[in-house]
Short mmCIF file of C-alpha atoms in Angstrom, two decimals:
data_model
loop_
_atom_site.label_atom_id
_atom_site.label_comp_id
_atom_site.label_asym_id
_atom_site.label_seq_id
_atom_site.Cartn_x
_atom_site.Cartn_y
_atom_site.Cartn_z
CA UNK A 1 -37.82 -46.26 -29.57
CA UNK A 2 -40.96 -44.25 -28.75
CA UNK A 3 -40.33 -40.56 -29.49
CA UNK A 4 -42.23 -39.71 -26.31
CA UNK A 5 -39.51 -41.47 -24.31
CA UNK A 6 -36.62 -39.59 -25.93
CA UNK A 7 -35.10 -37.19 -23.45
CA UNK A 8 -33.76 -35.17 -26.38
CA UNK A 9 -37.36 -34.53 -27.51
CA UNK A 10 -38.84 -33.66 -24.14
CA UNK A 11 -40.02 -30.07 -23.52
CA UNK A 12 -37.48 -27.49 -22.44
CA UNK A 13 -37.35 -26.58 -18.76
CA UNK A 14 -37.98 -23.01 -19.93
CA UNK A 15 -41.04 -21.58 -21.65
CA UNK A 16 -41.97 -18.28 -23.27
CA UNK A 17 -38.50 -17.96 -24.76
CA UNK A 18 -39.78 -15.42 -27.25
CA UNK A 19 -40.70 -13.11 -24.38
CA UNK A 20 -37.28 -13.19 -22.71
CA UNK A 21 -34.74 -10.38 -22.92
CA UNK A 22 -31.36 -11.03 -24.53
CA UNK A 23 -29.62 -11.25 -21.17
CA UNK A 24 -32.23 -13.73 -19.89
CA UNK A 25 -31.75 -15.91 -22.97
CA UNK A 26 -27.98 -15.86 -22.61
CA UNK A 27 -28.05 -16.58 -18.89
CA UNK A 28 -30.46 -19.49 -19.24
CA UNK A 29 -28.55 -21.03 -22.17
CA UNK A 30 -25.37 -20.77 -20.13
CA UNK A 31 -27.14 -22.30 -17.14
CA UNK A 32 -28.11 -25.28 -19.27
CA UNK A 33 -24.63 -25.55 -20.78
CA UNK A 34 -23.10 -25.75 -17.30
CA UNK A 35 -24.73 -29.15 -16.85
CA UNK A 36 -23.07 -30.67 -19.91
CA UNK A 37 -19.60 -31.24 -18.42
CA UNK A 38 -21.13 -33.15 -15.52
CA UNK A 39 -23.07 -35.38 -17.92
CA UNK A 40 -19.88 -36.09 -19.87
CA UNK A 41 -18.05 -36.83 -16.62
CA UNK A 42 -20.64 -39.46 -15.74
CA UNK A 43 -19.91 -41.15 -19.08
CA UNK A 44 -16.15 -41.55 -18.48
CA UNK A 45 -16.57 -45.20 -17.37
CA UNK A 46 -18.04 -45.82 -20.86
CA UNK A 47 -15.46 -43.70 -22.69
CA UNK A 48 -12.40 -45.30 -21.08
CA UNK A 49 -12.80 -48.88 -22.37
CA UNK A 50 -13.63 -47.57 -25.83
CA UNK A 51 -10.43 -45.50 -26.00
CA UNK A 52 -8.37 -48.43 -24.75
CA UNK A 53 -9.85 -50.76 -27.35
CA UNK A 54 -9.30 -48.25 -30.17
CA UNK A 55 -5.71 -47.61 -29.05
CA UNK A 56 -4.91 -51.29 -29.32
CA UNK A 57 -6.24 -51.45 -32.88
CA UNK A 58 -4.64 -48.21 -34.01
CA UNK A 59 -1.25 -49.46 -32.82
CA UNK A 60 -1.79 -52.35 -35.22
CA UNK A 61 -2.49 -49.97 -38.10
CA UNK A 62 -6.23 -49.60 -37.64
CA UNK A 63 -8.21 -46.45 -38.34
CA UNK A 64 -11.02 -44.63 -36.55
CA UNK A 65 -14.11 -43.57 -38.50
CA UNK A 66 -16.63 -41.07 -37.17
CA UNK A 67 -20.07 -41.46 -38.77
CA UNK A 68 -23.04 -39.15 -38.25
CA UNK A 69 -25.75 -37.04 -39.82
CA UNK A 70 -26.45 -33.32 -39.50
CA UNK A 71 -24.78 -31.66 -36.51
CA UNK A 72 -23.39 -34.99 -35.31
CA UNK A 73 -21.77 -35.69 -38.66
CA UNK A 74 -20.32 -32.19 -38.90
CA UNK A 75 -18.77 -32.49 -35.44
CA UNK A 76 -17.16 -35.79 -36.42
CA UNK A 77 -15.71 -34.30 -39.60
CA UNK A 78 -14.48 -31.30 -37.63
CA UNK A 79 -12.65 -33.39 -35.04
CA UNK A 80 -11.07 -35.63 -37.68
CA UNK A 81 -9.92 -32.67 -39.78
CA UNK A 82 -8.18 -31.00 -36.84
CA UNK A 83 -5.93 -33.95 -35.99
CA UNK A 84 -3.41 -33.79 -38.87
CA UNK A 85 -2.35 -30.17 -38.24
CA UNK A 86 -2.50 -30.57 -34.45
CA UNK A 87 -0.76 -33.92 -34.06
CA UNK A 88 0.90 -34.53 -37.42
CA UNK A 89 -1.00 -37.74 -38.17
CA UNK A 90 -2.01 -38.61 -41.74
CA UNK A 91 -5.56 -37.61 -42.67
CA UNK A 92 -6.20 -41.29 -43.35
CA UNK A 93 -5.88 -42.22 -39.64
CA UNK A 94 -9.10 -40.65 -38.33
CA UNK A 95 -11.82 -40.06 -40.92
CA UNK A 96 -15.17 -38.30 -40.64
CA UNK A 97 -18.13 -39.45 -42.73
CA UNK A 98 -21.39 -37.47 -42.88
CA UNK A 99 -24.73 -38.53 -44.32
CA UNK A 100 -25.21 -36.73 -47.62
CA UNK A 101 -21.48 -36.29 -48.27
CA UNK A 102 -19.54 -33.03 -48.39
CA UNK A 103 -22.59 -31.02 -49.44
CA UNK A 104 -24.13 -31.85 -46.07
CA UNK A 105 -21.35 -29.97 -44.27
CA UNK A 106 -22.98 -26.70 -45.33
CA UNK A 107 -26.51 -27.64 -46.42
CA UNK A 108 -29.21 -29.98 -45.20
CA UNK A 109 -29.49 -32.99 -47.52
CA UNK A 110 -33.06 -34.23 -47.60
CA UNK A 111 -33.63 -37.69 -46.06
CA UNK A 112 -29.89 -38.53 -46.08
CA UNK A 113 -30.05 -39.64 -42.45
CA UNK A 114 -32.98 -41.98 -43.13
CA UNK A 115 -31.08 -44.31 -45.49
CA UNK A 116 -30.34 -47.39 -43.40
CA UNK A 117 -27.62 -48.99 -45.56
CA UNK A 118 -26.05 -45.86 -47.07
CA UNK A 119 -23.59 -45.38 -44.22
CA UNK A 120 -21.97 -48.73 -44.92
CA UNK A 121 -21.86 -47.97 -48.64
CA UNK A 122 -20.13 -44.66 -47.80
CA UNK A 123 -17.58 -46.56 -45.70
CA UNK A 124 -16.79 -49.23 -48.29
CA UNK A 125 -14.50 -47.06 -50.51
CA UNK A 126 -12.10 -46.92 -47.53
CA UNK A 127 -11.80 -50.75 -47.60
CA UNK A 128 -12.58 -51.26 -43.90
CA UNK A 129 -10.90 -54.13 -42.04
CA UNK A 130 -11.38 -55.70 -38.57
CA UNK A 131 -8.52 -53.50 -37.32
CA UNK A 132 -10.70 -50.44 -37.87
CA UNK A 133 -13.22 -48.82 -35.53
CA UNK A 134 -16.49 -47.04 -36.35
CA UNK A 135 -17.92 -44.53 -33.89
CA UNK A 136 -21.53 -43.63 -34.64
CA UNK A 137 -22.67 -40.20 -33.46
CA UNK A 138 -26.39 -39.47 -33.05
CA UNK A 139 -28.02 -37.50 -30.25
CA UNK A 140 -31.30 -39.36 -30.65
CA UNK A 141 -29.72 -42.79 -30.92
CA UNK A 142 -32.29 -43.66 -33.59
CA UNK A 143 -30.77 -42.24 -36.81
CA UNK A 144 -31.08 -45.02 -39.46
CA UNK A 145 -27.95 -43.97 -41.37
CA UNK A 146 -25.83 -44.35 -38.23
CA UNK A 147 -27.52 -47.47 -36.88
CA UNK A 148 -27.10 -49.17 -40.26
CA UNK A 149 -23.37 -48.56 -40.52
CA UNK A 150 -22.79 -49.69 -36.93
CA UNK A 151 -24.73 -52.92 -37.43
CA UNK A 152 -22.93 -53.79 -40.66
CA UNK A 153 -19.52 -52.74 -39.33
CA UNK A 154 -19.97 -55.00 -36.31
CA UNK A 155 -21.19 -57.83 -38.52
CA UNK A 156 -17.99 -57.48 -40.57
CA UNK A 157 -15.72 -57.65 -37.54
CA UNK A 158 -14.99 -53.94 -36.95
CA UNK A 159 -14.99 -52.48 -33.46
CA UNK A 160 -18.01 -50.22 -32.90
CA UNK A 161 -18.98 -47.48 -30.50
CA UNK A 162 -21.48 -44.64 -30.36
CA UNK A 163 -22.24 -41.32 -28.70
CA UNK A 164 -25.90 -40.63 -27.91
CA UNK A 165 -27.91 -38.42 -25.55
CA UNK A 166 -30.68 -40.92 -24.82
CA UNK A 167 -30.39 -44.10 -22.74
CA UNK A 168 -30.92 -47.61 -24.11
CA UNK A 169 -31.33 -46.61 -27.74
CA UNK A 170 -31.23 -48.86 -30.82
CA UNK A 171 -27.83 -47.32 -31.65
CA UNK A 172 -26.44 -48.18 -28.22
CA UNK A 173 -27.81 -51.71 -28.49
CA UNK A 174 -26.07 -52.14 -31.84
CA UNK A 175 -22.67 -50.92 -30.57
CA UNK A 176 -19.86 -52.72 -28.75
CA UNK A 177 -19.13 -49.60 -26.70
CA UNK A 178 -22.11 -47.25 -26.21
CA UNK A 179 -21.34 -43.84 -24.72
CA UNK A 180 -24.43 -42.13 -23.30
CA UNK A 181 -24.19 -38.45 -22.36
CA UNK A 182 -27.58 -37.75 -20.81
CA UNK A 183 -27.72 -33.95 -20.86
CA UNK A 184 -31.50 -33.63 -20.48
CA UNK A 185 -33.99 -31.65 -22.56
CA UNK A 186 -32.62 -28.89 -24.77
CA UNK A 187 -33.13 -25.16 -24.11
CA UNK A 188 -35.09 -24.98 -27.36
CA UNK A 189 -37.16 -28.15 -27.34
CA UNK A 190 -35.59 -30.81 -29.58
CA UNK A 191 -32.66 -28.63 -30.72
CA UNK A 192 -29.92 -31.22 -30.19
CA UNK A 193 -27.32 -28.93 -31.79
CA UNK A 194 -27.18 -27.30 -28.35
CA UNK A 195 -26.40 -29.36 -25.23
CA UNK A 196 -26.22 -32.68 -27.06
CA UNK A 197 -23.89 -31.21 -29.68
CA UNK A 198 -21.70 -29.68 -26.99
CA UNK A 199 -21.47 -33.03 -25.23
CA UNK A 200 -20.53 -34.74 -28.50
CA UNK A 201 -17.78 -32.20 -29.14
CA UNK A 202 -16.40 -32.71 -25.64
CA UNK A 203 -16.39 -36.50 -25.94
CA UNK A 204 -14.79 -36.41 -29.39
CA UNK A 205 -12.07 -34.11 -28.02
CA UNK A 206 -11.49 -36.51 -25.14
CA UNK A 207 -11.32 -39.57 -27.37
CA UNK A 208 -9.06 -38.16 -30.08
CA UNK A 209 -6.74 -36.24 -27.74
CA UNK A 210 -6.31 -39.24 -25.44
CA UNK A 211 -5.56 -41.46 -28.42
CA UNK A 212 -3.01 -39.04 -29.88
CA UNK A 213 -1.23 -38.81 -26.52
CA UNK A 214 -1.22 -42.59 -26.10
CA UNK A 215 0.11 -42.97 -29.65
CA UNK A 216 3.11 -40.76 -28.87
CA UNK A 217 2.03 -37.59 -30.63
CA UNK A 218 2.60 -35.45 -27.51
CA UNK A 219 5.73 -35.03 -25.36
CA UNK A 220 5.15 -33.75 -21.84
CA UNK A 221 2.22 -31.46 -22.55
CA UNK A 222 3.36 -30.20 -25.96
CA UNK A 223 2.10 -30.84 -29.49
CA UNK A 224 5.57 -31.61 -30.83
CA UNK A 225 4.17 -33.21 -34.00
CA UNK A 226 1.96 -30.29 -35.03
CA UNK A 227 2.41 -29.17 -38.62
CA UNK A 228 4.14 -25.79 -38.87
CA UNK A 229 1.86 -24.47 -41.58
CA UNK A 230 1.49 -20.82 -40.52
CA UNK A 231 3.21 -18.03 -38.61
CA UNK A 232 1.35 -18.74 -35.36
CA UNK A 233 2.43 -22.38 -35.33
CA UNK A 234 6.02 -21.56 -36.26
CA UNK A 235 6.06 -19.16 -33.33
CA UNK A 236 4.63 -21.83 -31.04
CA UNK A 237 7.22 -24.34 -32.24
CA UNK A 238 10.00 -21.82 -31.71
CA UNK A 239 8.93 -21.24 -28.12
CA UNK A 240 8.85 -24.99 -27.53
CA UNK A 241 12.47 -25.25 -28.66
CA UNK A 242 13.39 -22.28 -26.48
CA UNK A 243 12.01 -24.06 -23.42
CA UNK A 244 13.40 -27.46 -24.35
CA UNK A 245 16.92 -26.36 -25.33
CA UNK A 246 17.38 -23.09 -23.47
CA UNK A 247 17.94 -21.09 -26.66
CA UNK A 248 17.18 -17.51 -27.59
CA UNK A 249 14.14 -16.93 -29.78
CA UNK A 250 16.01 -16.22 -33.02
CA UNK A 251 18.36 -19.18 -32.63
CA UNK A 252 15.47 -21.52 -31.78
CA UNK A 253 13.50 -20.40 -34.84
CA UNK A 254 16.55 -20.76 -37.06
CA UNK A 255 17.11 -24.35 -35.91
CA UNK A 256 13.43 -25.15 -36.26
CA UNK A 257 13.23 -23.96 -39.84
CA UNK A 258 16.55 -25.52 -40.80
CA UNK A 259 15.45 -28.88 -39.42
CA UNK A 260 11.97 -29.07 -40.84
CA UNK A 261 11.01 -25.87 -42.64
CA UNK A 262 7.43 -24.59 -42.64
CA UNK A 263 5.14 -27.59 -42.89
CA UNK A 264 7.43 -29.71 -40.74
CA UNK A 265 7.20 -30.34 -37.01
CA UNK A 266 9.06 -29.59 -33.78
CA UNK A 267 9.83 -33.27 -33.28
CA UNK A 268 12.18 -34.73 -35.86
CA UNK A 269 10.62 -37.71 -37.61
#
């Protein structure tokens, strides 16, 4: 894909950023951010069939892997790491993989994203099967690390999808379910950690939350499977029991801790 055709690399709609006041910078960044939700909304017809396909596989024991580099990889790891405490699922159900490994979560790892076959090699220790799904995340849609893992995952019978901020990219062409959030040029030209990253975070939230609800990890609108690992979550669980059973606060907390103790969940397994 010609870099000149990448929307994510096109010049910002704003110039002379270094001459703007703080309030001007903040207002214009916010103005740009306001367009992201609309771009994600336009992608719902692409997100829906992906979620439905993943749900079917996860109900059969399949897993969901997020794979990305840089900001995209970090966002995938973030979303995956939040699901066990929020929904009580094992940390082996949704897994984030980032180019360059754990070091890349805090530091740039030189040329990690340019290694075409490394993504698949990083996936192999998890013993992937056709029940599993790989979601590649890359704003540009041209990251070799991500394209490589999607191509090889699809070749080996896994379900594949992607999130990208450019249309008709090599990554989208390699995926069963491409999701394209076309947010336009970034406020700082080429800085895809901004609008593109925000769109990725929103889509990942939508995908994982929808899946957890469909898999029975929510009752009504409550996270009844959340892990009660700190005071805030014990308090939240106590208030859930108060509402559900009509108990006083102290009695609800007593029952909660007797049933599951800290580290348990509101819903009895």
